[in-house]
GROMACS .gro file of C-alpha atoms in nm:
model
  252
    1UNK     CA    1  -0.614   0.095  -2.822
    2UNK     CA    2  -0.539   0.140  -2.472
    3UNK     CA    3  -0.438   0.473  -2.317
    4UNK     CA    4  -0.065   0.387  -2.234
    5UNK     CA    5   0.149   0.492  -2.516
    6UNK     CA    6   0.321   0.780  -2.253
    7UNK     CA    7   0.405   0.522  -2.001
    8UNK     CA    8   0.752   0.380  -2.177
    9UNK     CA    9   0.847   0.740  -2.188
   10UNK     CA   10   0.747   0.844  -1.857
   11UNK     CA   11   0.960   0.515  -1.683
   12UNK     CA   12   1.244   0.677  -1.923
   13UNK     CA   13   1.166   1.000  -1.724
   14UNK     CA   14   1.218   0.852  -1.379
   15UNK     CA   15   1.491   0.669  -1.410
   16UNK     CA   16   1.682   0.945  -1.573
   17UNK     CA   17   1.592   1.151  -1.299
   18UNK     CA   18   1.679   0.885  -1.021
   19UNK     CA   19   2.005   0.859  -1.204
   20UNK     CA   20   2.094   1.206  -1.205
   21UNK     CA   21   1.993   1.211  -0.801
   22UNK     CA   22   2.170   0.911  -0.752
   23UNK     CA   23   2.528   1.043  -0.829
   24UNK     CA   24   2.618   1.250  -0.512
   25UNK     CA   25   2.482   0.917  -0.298
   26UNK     CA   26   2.765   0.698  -0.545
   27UNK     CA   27   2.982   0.915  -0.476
   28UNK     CA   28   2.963   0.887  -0.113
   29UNK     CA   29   2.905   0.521  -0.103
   30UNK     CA   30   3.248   0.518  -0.310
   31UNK     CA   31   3.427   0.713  -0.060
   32UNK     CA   32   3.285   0.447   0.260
   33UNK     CA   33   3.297   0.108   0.084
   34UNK     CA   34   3.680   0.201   0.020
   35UNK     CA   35   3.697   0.128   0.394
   36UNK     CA   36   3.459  -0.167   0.404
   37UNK     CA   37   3.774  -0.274   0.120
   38UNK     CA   38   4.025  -0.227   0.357
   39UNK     CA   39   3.821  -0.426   0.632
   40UNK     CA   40   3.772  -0.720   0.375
   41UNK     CA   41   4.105  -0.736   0.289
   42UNK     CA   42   4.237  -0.730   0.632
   43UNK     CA   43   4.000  -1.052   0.712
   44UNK     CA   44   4.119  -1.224   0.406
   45UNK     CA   45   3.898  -1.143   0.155
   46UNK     CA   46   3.963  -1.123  -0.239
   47UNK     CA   47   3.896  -0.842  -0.398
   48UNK     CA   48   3.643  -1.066  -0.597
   49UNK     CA   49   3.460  -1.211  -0.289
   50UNK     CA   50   3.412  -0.833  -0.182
   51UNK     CA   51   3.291  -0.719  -0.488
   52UNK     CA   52   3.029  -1.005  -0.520
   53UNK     CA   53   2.922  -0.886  -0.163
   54UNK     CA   54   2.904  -0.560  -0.204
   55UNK     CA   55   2.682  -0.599  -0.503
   56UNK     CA   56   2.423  -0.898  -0.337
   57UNK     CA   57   2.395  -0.673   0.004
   58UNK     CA   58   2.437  -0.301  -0.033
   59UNK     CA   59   2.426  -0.201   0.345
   60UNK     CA   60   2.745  -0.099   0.511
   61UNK     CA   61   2.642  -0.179   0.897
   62UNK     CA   62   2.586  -0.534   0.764
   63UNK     CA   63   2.906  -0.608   0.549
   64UNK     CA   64   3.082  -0.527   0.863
   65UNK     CA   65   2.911  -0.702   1.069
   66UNK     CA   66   2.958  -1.027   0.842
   67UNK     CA   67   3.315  -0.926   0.767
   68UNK     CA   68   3.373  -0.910   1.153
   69UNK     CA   69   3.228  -1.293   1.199
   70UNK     CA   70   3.438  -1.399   0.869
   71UNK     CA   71   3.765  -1.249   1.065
   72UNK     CA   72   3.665  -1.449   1.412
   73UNK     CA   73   3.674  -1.774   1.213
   74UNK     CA   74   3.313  -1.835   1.358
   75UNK     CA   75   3.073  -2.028   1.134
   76UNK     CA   76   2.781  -1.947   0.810
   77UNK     CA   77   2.497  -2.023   1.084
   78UNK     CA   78   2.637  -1.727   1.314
   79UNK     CA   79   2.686  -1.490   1.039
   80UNK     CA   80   2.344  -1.516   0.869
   81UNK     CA   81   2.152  -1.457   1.192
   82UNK     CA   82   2.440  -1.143   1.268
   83UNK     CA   83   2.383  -1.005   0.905
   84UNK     CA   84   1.997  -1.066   0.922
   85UNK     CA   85   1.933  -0.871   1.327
   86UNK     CA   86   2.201  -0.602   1.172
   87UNK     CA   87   1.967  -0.508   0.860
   88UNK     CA   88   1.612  -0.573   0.999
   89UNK     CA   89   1.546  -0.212   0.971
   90UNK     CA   90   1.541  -0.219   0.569
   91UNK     CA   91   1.224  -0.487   0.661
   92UNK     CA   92   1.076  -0.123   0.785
   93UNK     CA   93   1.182   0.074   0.500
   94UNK     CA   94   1.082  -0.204   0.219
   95UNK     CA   95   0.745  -0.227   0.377
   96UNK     CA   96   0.728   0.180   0.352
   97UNK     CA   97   0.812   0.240  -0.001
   98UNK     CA   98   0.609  -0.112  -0.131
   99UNK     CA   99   0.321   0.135   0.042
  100UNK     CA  100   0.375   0.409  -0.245
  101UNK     CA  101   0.321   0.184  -0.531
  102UNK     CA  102  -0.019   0.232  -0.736
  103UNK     CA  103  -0.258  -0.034  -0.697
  104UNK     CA  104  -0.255  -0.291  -0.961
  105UNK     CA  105   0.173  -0.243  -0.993
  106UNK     CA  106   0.316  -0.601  -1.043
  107UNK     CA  107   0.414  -0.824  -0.771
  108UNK     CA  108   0.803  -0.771  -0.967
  109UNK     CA  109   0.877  -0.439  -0.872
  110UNK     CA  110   0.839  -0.526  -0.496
  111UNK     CA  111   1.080  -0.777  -0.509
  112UNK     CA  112   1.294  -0.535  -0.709
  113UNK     CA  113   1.275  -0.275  -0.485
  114UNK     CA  114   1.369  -0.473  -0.237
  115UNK     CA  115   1.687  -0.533  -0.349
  116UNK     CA  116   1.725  -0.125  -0.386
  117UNK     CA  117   1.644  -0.038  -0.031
  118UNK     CA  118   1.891   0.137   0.178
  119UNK     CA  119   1.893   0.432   0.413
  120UNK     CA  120   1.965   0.685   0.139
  121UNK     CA  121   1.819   0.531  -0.157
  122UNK     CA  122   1.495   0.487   0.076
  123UNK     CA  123   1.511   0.851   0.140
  124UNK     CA  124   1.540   1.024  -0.194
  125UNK     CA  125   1.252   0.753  -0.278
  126UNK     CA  126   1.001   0.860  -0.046
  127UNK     CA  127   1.132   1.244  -0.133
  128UNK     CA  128   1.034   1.206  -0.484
  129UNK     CA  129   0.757   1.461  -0.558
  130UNK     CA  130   0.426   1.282  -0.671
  131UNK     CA  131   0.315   0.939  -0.789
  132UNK     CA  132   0.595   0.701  -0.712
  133UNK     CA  133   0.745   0.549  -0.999
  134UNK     CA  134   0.941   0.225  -0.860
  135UNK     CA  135   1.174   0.292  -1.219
  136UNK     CA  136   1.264   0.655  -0.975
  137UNK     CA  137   1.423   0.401  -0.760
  138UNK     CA  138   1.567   0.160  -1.057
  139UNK     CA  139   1.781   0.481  -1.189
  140UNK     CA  140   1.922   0.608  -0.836
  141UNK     CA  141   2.009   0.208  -0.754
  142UNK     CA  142   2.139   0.166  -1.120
  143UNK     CA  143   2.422   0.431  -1.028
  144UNK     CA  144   2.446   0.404  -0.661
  145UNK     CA  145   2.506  -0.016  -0.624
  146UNK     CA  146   2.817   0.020  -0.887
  147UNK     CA  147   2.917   0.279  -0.678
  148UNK     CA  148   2.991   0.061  -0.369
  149UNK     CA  149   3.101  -0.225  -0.529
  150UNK     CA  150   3.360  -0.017  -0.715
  151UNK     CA  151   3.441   0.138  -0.379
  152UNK     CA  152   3.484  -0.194  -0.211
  153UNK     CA  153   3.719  -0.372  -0.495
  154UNK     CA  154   3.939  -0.067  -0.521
  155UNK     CA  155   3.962  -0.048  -0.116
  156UNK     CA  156   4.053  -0.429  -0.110
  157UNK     CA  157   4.294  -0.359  -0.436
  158UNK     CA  158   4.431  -0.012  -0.326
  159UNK     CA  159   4.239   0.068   0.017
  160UNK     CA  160   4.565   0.014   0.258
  161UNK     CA  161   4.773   0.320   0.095
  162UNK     CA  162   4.488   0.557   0.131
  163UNK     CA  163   4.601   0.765   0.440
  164UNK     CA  164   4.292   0.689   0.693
  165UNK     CA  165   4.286   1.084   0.726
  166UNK     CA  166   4.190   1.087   0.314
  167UNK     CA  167   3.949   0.817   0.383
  168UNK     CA  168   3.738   0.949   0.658
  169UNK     CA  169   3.710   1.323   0.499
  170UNK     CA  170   3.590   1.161   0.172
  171UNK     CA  171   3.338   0.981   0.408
  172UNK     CA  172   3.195   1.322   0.500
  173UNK     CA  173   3.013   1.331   0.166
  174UNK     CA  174   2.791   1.076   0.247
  175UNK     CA  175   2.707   1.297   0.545
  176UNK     CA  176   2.650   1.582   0.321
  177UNK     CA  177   2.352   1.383   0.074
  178UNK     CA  178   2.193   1.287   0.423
  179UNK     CA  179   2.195   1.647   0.518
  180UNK     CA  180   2.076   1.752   0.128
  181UNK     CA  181   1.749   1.525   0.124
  182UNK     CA  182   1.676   1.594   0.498
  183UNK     CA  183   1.694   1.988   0.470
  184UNK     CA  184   1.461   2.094   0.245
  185UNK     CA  185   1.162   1.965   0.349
  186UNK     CA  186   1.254   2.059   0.704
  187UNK     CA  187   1.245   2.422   0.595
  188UNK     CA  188   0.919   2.375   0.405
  189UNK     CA  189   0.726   2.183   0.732
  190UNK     CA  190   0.776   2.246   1.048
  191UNK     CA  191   0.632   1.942   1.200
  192UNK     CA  192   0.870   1.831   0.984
  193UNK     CA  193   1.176   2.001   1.117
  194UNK     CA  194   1.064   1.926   1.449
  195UNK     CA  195   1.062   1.520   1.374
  196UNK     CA  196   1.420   1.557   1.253
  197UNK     CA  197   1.526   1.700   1.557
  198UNK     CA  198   1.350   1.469   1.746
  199UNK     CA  199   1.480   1.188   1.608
  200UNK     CA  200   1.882   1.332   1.607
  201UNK     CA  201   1.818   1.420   2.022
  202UNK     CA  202   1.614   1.050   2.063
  203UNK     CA  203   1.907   0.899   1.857
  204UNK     CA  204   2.162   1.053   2.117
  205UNK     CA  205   1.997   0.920   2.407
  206UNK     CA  206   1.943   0.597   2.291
  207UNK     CA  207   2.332   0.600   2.239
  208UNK     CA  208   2.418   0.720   2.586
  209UNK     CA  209   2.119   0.613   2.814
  210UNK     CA  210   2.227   0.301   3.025
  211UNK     CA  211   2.095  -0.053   2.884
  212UNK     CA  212   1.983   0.064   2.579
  213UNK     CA  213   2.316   0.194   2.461
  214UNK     CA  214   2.385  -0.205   2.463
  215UNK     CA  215   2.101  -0.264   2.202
  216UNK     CA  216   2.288  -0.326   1.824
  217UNK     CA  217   2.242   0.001   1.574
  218UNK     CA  218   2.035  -0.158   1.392
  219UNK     CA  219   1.773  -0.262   1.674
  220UNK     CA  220   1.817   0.121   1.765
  221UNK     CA  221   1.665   0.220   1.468
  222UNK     CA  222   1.417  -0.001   1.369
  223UNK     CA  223   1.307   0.072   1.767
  224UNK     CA  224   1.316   0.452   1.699
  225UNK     CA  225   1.133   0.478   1.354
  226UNK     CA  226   0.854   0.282   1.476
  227UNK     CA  227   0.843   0.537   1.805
  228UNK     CA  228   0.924   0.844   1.568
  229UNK     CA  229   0.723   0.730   1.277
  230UNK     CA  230   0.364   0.611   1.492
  231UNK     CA  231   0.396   0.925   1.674
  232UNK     CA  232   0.361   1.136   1.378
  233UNK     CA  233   0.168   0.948   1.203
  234UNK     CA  234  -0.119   0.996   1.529
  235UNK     CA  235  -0.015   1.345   1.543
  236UNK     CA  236  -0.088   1.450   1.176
  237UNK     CA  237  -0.202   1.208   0.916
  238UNK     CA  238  -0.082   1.188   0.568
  239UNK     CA  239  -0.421   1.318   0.317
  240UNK     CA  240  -0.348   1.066   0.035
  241UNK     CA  241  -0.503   1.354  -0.199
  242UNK     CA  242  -0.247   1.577  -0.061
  243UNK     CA  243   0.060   1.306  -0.116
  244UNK     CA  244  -0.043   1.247  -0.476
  245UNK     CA  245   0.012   1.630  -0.536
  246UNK     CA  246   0.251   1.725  -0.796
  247UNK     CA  247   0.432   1.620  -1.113
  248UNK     CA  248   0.217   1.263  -1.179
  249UNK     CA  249   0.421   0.993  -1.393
  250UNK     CA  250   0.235   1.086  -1.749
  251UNK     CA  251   0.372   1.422  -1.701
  252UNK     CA  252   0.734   1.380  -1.646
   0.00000   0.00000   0.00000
């Protein structure tokens, strides 16, 4: 009999976990996508047609982007090549997290993850103390996605007597998770800290400099991660031994 009876339990483990984590990010995500609403309903979107779009592409930058080129009247052509340059960076991110699977995980759980990737789901992922479970990810996603979607039918349903000044402070929160995941570690490792605050001052620059101020967010920051991220990685290697450290998958 095969060694595997603690594995059922142990995905059980993960997910719970990912959906406790995962509340603060829906609650955030509910807060913005009652703007990305109000945005679809001002370019003639059902509340329907939002939902389904919120719940096939959670990114913000790109369901604005698309919602923008819906609005101008412009064609399908122009808005799948807008949507696709506008979330190249998750390419980046999926490629990152697929990295942290064990060897031997099925070919299914990359395409599932991939669905799950987005900036703050991607960063309580690669947070996650110990051998990544892709079912860590399944239970923060499981929460977060109805989250947005809810967000984005209630802003198309509701969104336009929300004053703006309501909307934006609830945005805040989202602010606040990024701040959560990013902070701890920063006070643990100081190389750490110190690629945070490179990133936030390279960030600026990028969005002031001349030129390059012109590039589209999203080019910004698949252009900076690969800058930020190769330049740490030279400067001080991940030990594998050292990354496996902690709580491993049987144990949880």
């Amino acid at each position: 009999m095969k060694n595997n009876e603690g594995i059922p339990a142990a995905r059980r483990g993960w997910f719970m976990k990912g959906l406790q984590d995962g509340i603060p990010i829906a609650i955030g995500y509910f807060a913005v996508a009652l703007t990305i609403g109000i945005t679809a309903k001002n370019c003639g979107m059902t509340a329907a047609q939002a939902g389904v779009m919120s719940i096939t592409m959670l990114a913000s930058a790109g369901e604005y982007a698309a919602m923008t080129v819906i609005g101008s009247g412009s064609g399908l052509a122009v808005m799948v090549l807008t949507t696709i340059v506008v979330n190249l960076r998750y390419l980046l991110m999926s490629t990152a997290l697929s990295q942290r699977l064990r060897k031997g995980e099925p070919f299914r759980h990359r395409l599932f993850l991939s669905y799950c990737v987005t900036d703050e789901i991607f960063a309580v992922s690669m947070a996650a103390p110990g051998e990544f479970s892709p079912f860590y990810t399944y239970g923060v996603t499981a929460i977060a996605a109805p989250g947005w979607t809810l967000g984005t039918v209630i802003g198309v349903l509701v969104g336009t007597v929300v004053p703006g000044r309501i909307s934006n402070a609830l945005s805040v929160a989202l602010y606040g998770m990024f701040l959560a995941v990013v902070i701890p570690p920063s006070r643990r490792d100081r190389f750490i800290g110190g690629v945070v605050v490179c990133s936030m001052a390279l960030s600026w620059l990028f969005s002031v400099l001349p030129h390059i101020r012109e590039i589209s967010a999203g080019m910004q920051i698949i252009i900076l991660t690969i800058l930020i991220a190769g330049a740490a990685a030279l400067i001080r290697p991940v030990d594998p031994d050292e990354e496996a450290a902690g709580p491993k998958e049987e144990k949880i």
